[in-house]
PDB file of C-alpha atoms in Angstrom:
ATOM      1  CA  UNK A  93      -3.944  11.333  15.169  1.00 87.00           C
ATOM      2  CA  UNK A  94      -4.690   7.644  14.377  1.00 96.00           C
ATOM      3  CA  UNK A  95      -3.094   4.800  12.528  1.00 98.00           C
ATOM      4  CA  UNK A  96      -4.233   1.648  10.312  1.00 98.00           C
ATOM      5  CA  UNK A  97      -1.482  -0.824  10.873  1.00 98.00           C
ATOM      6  CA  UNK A  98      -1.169  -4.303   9.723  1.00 98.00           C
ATOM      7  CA  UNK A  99       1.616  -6.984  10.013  1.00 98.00           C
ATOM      8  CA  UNK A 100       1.828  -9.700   7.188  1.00 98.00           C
ATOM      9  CA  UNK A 101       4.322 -12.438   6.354  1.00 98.00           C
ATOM     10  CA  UNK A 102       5.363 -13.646   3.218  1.00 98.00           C
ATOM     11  CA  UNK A 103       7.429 -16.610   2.181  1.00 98.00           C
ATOM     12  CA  UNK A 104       9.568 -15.146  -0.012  1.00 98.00           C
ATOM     13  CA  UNK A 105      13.132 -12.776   0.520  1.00 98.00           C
ATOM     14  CA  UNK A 106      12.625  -9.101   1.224  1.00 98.00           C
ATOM     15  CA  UNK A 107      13.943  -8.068  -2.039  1.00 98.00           C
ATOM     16  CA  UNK A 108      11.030  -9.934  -3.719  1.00 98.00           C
ATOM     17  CA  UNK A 109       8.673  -8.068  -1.582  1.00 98.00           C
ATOM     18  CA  UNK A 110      10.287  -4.634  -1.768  1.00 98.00           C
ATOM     19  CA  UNK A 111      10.585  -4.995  -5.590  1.00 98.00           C
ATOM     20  CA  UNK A 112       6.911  -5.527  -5.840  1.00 98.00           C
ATOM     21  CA  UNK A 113       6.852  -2.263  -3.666  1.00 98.00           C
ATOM     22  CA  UNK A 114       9.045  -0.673  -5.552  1.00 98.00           C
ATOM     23  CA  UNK A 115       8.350  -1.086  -9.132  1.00 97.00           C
ATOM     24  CA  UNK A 116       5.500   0.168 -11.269  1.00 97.00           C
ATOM     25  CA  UNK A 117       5.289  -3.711 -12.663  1.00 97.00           C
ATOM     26  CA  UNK A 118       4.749  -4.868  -9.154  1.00 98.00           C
ATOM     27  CA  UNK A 119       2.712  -2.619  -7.537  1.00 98.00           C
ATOM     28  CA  UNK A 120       0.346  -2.871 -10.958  1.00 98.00           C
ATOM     29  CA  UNK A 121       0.532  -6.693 -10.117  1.00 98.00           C
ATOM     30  CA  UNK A 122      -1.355  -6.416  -6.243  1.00 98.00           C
ATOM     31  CA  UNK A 123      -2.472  -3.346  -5.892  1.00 98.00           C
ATOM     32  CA  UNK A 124      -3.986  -1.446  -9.045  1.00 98.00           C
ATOM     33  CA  UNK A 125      -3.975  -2.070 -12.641  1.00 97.00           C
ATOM     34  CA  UNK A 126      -4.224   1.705 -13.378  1.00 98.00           C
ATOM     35  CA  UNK A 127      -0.309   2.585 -11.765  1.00 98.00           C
ATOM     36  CA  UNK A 128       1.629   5.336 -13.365  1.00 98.00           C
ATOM     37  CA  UNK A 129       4.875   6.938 -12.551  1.00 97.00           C
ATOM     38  CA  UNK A 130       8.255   6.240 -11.621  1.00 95.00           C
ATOM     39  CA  UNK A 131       8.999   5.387  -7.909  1.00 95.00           C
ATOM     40  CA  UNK A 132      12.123   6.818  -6.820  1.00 97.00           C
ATOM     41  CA  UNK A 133      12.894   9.127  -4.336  1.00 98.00           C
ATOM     42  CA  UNK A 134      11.186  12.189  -4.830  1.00 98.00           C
ATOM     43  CA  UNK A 135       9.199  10.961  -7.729  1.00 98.00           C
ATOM     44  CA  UNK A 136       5.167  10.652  -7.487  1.00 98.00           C
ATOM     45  CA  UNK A 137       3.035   7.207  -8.071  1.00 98.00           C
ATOM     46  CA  UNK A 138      -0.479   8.124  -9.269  1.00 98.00           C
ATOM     47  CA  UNK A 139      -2.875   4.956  -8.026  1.00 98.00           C
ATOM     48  CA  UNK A 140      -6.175   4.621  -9.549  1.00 97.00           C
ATOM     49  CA  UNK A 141      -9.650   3.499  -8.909  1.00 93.00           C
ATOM     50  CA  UNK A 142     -12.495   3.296  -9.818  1.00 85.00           C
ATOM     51  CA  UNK A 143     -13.913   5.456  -7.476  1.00 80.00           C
ATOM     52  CA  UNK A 144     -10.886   7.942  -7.784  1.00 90.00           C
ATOM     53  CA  UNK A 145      -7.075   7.336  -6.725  1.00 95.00           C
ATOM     54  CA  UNK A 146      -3.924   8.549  -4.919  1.00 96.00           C
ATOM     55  CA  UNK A 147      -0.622  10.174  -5.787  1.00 98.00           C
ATOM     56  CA  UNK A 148       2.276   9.309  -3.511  1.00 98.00           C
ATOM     57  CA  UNK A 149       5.476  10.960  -3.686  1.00 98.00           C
ATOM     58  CA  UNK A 150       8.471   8.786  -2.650  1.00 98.00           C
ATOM     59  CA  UNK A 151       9.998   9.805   0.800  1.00 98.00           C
ATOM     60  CA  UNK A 152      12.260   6.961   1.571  1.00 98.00           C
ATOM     61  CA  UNK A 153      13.423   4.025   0.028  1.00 98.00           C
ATOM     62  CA  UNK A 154      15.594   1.395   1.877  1.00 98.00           C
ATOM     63  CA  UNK A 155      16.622  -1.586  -0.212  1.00 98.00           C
ATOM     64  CA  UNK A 156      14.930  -4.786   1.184  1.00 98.00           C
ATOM     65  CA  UNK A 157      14.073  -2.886   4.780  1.00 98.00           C
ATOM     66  CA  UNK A 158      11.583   0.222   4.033  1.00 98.00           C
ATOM     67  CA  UNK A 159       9.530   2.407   1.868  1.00 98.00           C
ATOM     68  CA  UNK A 160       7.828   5.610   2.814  1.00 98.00           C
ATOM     69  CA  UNK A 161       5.270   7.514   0.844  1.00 98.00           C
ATOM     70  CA  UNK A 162       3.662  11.285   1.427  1.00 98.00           C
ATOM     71  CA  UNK A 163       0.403  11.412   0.228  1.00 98.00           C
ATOM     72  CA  UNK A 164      -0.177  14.569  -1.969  1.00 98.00           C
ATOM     73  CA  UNK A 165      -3.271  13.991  -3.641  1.00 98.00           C
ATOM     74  CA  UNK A 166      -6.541  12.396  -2.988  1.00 96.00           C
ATOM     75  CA  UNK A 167      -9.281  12.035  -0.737  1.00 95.00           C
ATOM     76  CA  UNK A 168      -8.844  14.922   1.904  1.00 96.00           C
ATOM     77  CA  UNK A 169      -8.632  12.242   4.836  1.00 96.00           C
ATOM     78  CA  UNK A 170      -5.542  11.186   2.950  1.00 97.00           C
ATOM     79  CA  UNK A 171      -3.845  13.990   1.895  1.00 97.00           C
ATOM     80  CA  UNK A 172      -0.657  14.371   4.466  1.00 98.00           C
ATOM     81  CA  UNK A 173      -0.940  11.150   5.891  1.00 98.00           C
ATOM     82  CA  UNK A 174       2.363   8.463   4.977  1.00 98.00           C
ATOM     83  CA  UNK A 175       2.293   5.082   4.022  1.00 98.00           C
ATOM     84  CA  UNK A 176       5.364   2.815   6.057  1.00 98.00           C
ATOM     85  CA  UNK A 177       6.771  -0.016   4.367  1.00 98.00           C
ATOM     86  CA  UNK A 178       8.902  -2.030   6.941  1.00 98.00           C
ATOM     87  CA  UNK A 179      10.622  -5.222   5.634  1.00 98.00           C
ATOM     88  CA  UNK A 180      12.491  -8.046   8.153  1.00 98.00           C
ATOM     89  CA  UNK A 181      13.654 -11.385   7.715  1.00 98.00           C
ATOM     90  CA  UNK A 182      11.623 -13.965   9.930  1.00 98.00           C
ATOM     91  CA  UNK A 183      12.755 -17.599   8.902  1.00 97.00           C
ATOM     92  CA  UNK A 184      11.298 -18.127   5.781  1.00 97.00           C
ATOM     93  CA  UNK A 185       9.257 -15.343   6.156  1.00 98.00           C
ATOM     94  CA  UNK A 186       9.774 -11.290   5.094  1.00 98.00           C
ATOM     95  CA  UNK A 187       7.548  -9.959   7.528  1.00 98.00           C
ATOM     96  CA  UNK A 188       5.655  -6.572   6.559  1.00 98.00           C
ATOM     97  CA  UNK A 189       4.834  -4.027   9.407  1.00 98.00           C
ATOM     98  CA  UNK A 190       2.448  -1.614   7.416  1.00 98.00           C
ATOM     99  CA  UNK A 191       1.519   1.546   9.142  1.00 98.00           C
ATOM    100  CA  UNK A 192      -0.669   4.351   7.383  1.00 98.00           C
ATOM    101  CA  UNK A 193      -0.043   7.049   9.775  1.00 98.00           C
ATOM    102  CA  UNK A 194      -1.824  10.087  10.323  1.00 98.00           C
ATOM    103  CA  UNK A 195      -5.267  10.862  10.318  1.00 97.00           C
ATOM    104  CA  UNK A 196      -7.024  13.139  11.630  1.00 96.00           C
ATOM    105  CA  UNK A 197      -9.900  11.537  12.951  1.00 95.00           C
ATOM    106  CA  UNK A 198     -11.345   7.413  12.750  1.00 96.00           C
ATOM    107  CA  UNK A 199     -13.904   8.602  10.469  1.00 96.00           C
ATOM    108  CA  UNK A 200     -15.975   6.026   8.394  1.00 95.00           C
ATOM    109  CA  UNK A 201     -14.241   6.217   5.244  1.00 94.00           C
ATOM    110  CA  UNK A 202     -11.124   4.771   7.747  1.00 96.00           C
ATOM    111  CA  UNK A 203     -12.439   1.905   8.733  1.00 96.00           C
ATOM    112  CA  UNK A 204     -13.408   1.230   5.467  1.00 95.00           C
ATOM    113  CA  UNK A 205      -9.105   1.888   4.282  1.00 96.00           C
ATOM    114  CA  UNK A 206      -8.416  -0.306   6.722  1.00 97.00           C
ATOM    115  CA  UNK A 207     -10.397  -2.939   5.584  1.00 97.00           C
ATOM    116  CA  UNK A 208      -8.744  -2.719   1.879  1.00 97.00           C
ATOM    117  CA  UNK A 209      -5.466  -1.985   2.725  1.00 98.00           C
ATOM    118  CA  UNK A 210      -5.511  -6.032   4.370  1.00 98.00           C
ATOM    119  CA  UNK A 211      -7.096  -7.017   1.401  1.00 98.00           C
ATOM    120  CA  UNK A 212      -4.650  -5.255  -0.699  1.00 98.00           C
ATOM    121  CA  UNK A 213      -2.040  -6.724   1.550  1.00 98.00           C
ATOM    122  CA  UNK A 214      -3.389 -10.362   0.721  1.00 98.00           C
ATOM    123  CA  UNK A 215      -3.096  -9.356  -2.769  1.00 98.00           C
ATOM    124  CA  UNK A 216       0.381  -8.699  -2.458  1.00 98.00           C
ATOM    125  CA  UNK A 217       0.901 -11.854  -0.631  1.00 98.00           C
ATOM    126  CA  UNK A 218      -0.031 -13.772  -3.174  1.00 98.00           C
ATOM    127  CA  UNK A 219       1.717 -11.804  -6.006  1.00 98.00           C
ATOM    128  CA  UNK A 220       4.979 -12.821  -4.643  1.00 98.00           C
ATOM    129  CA  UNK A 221       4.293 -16.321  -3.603  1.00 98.00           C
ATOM    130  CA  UNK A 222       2.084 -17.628  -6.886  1.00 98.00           C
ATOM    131  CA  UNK A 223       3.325 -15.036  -8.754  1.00 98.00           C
ATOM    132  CA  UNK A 224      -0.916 -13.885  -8.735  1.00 98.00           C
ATOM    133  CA  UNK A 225      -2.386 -10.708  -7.422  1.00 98.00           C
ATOM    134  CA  UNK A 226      -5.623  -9.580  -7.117  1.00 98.00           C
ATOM    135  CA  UNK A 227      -5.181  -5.880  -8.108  1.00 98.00           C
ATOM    136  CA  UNK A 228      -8.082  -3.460  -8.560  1.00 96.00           C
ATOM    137  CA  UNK A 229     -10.362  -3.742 -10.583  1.00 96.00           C
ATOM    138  CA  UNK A 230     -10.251  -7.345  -9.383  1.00 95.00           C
ATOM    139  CA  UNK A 231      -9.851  -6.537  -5.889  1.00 95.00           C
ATOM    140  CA  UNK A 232     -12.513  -8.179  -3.294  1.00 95.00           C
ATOM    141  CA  UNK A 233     -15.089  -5.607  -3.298  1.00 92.00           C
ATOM    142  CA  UNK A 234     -16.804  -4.846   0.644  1.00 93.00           C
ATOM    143  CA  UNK A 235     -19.208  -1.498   0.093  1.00 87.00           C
ATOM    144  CA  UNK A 236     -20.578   0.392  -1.785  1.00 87.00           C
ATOM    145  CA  UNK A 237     -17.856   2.775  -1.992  1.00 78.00           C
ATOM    146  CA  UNK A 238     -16.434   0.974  -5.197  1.00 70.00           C
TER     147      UNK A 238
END
């Protein structure tokens, strides 16, 4: 098995960041405008794209420290693998340790996750500091895979 993982800080408190983790609003606001669902424990997000989406069913959610998702449906590569939120206090900065654990194989389509997920991660960034994001469809677009 193989991992994307990806460490980020914001200036900002971890509760800022987890609520934009946490929240349909805020995960609409970085990562895509087409969010629906509730996100608690147990419930499923359904992410969408325009070349298709993800549904993520809340494992784990740690106030200000963690979020874990499962994902249950999606691209097969996907499907099984978890997404790791992990929130700490650094200074002025939260810092995020992101980890997308689990796939099978580094296949193509992986590197190409990978890729997004930091851009997504920038997006995020600058939700909670400027109060911007740059949320699909107005992501930064890298292949033709959009």
């Amino acid at each position: 098995m193989v991992d994307i993982l990806h460490r980020v800080g914001i200036t900002a408190s971890p509760n800022e960041v987890y609520q934009a983790l946490t929240t349909r609003d805020g995960l609409a606001a970085w990562w895509t405008d087409d969010t629906q669902g509730e996100s608690g424990i147990g419930d499923v997000i359904k992410f969408r794209f325009l070349p298709g989406g993800f549904d993520m069913k809340v494992l784990e959610l740690e106030p200000d420290r963690r979020v874990l998702w499962e994902v249950v449906d999606g691209p097969e590569e996907w499907i099984g693998t978890n997404v790791v939120w992990e929130l700490k206090q650094e200074g002025d900065y939260t810092i995020i340790l992101f980890q997308h654990l689990g796939w099978k194989e580094p296949v193509e389509f992986m590197y190409h996750c990978s890729t997004k997920w930091a851009i997504y991660l920038m997006s995020l960034k600058s939700l909670v500091e400027t109060g911007k994001g740059a949320p699909s469809p107005r992501d930064v677009q890298i292949s033709n895979w959009h």
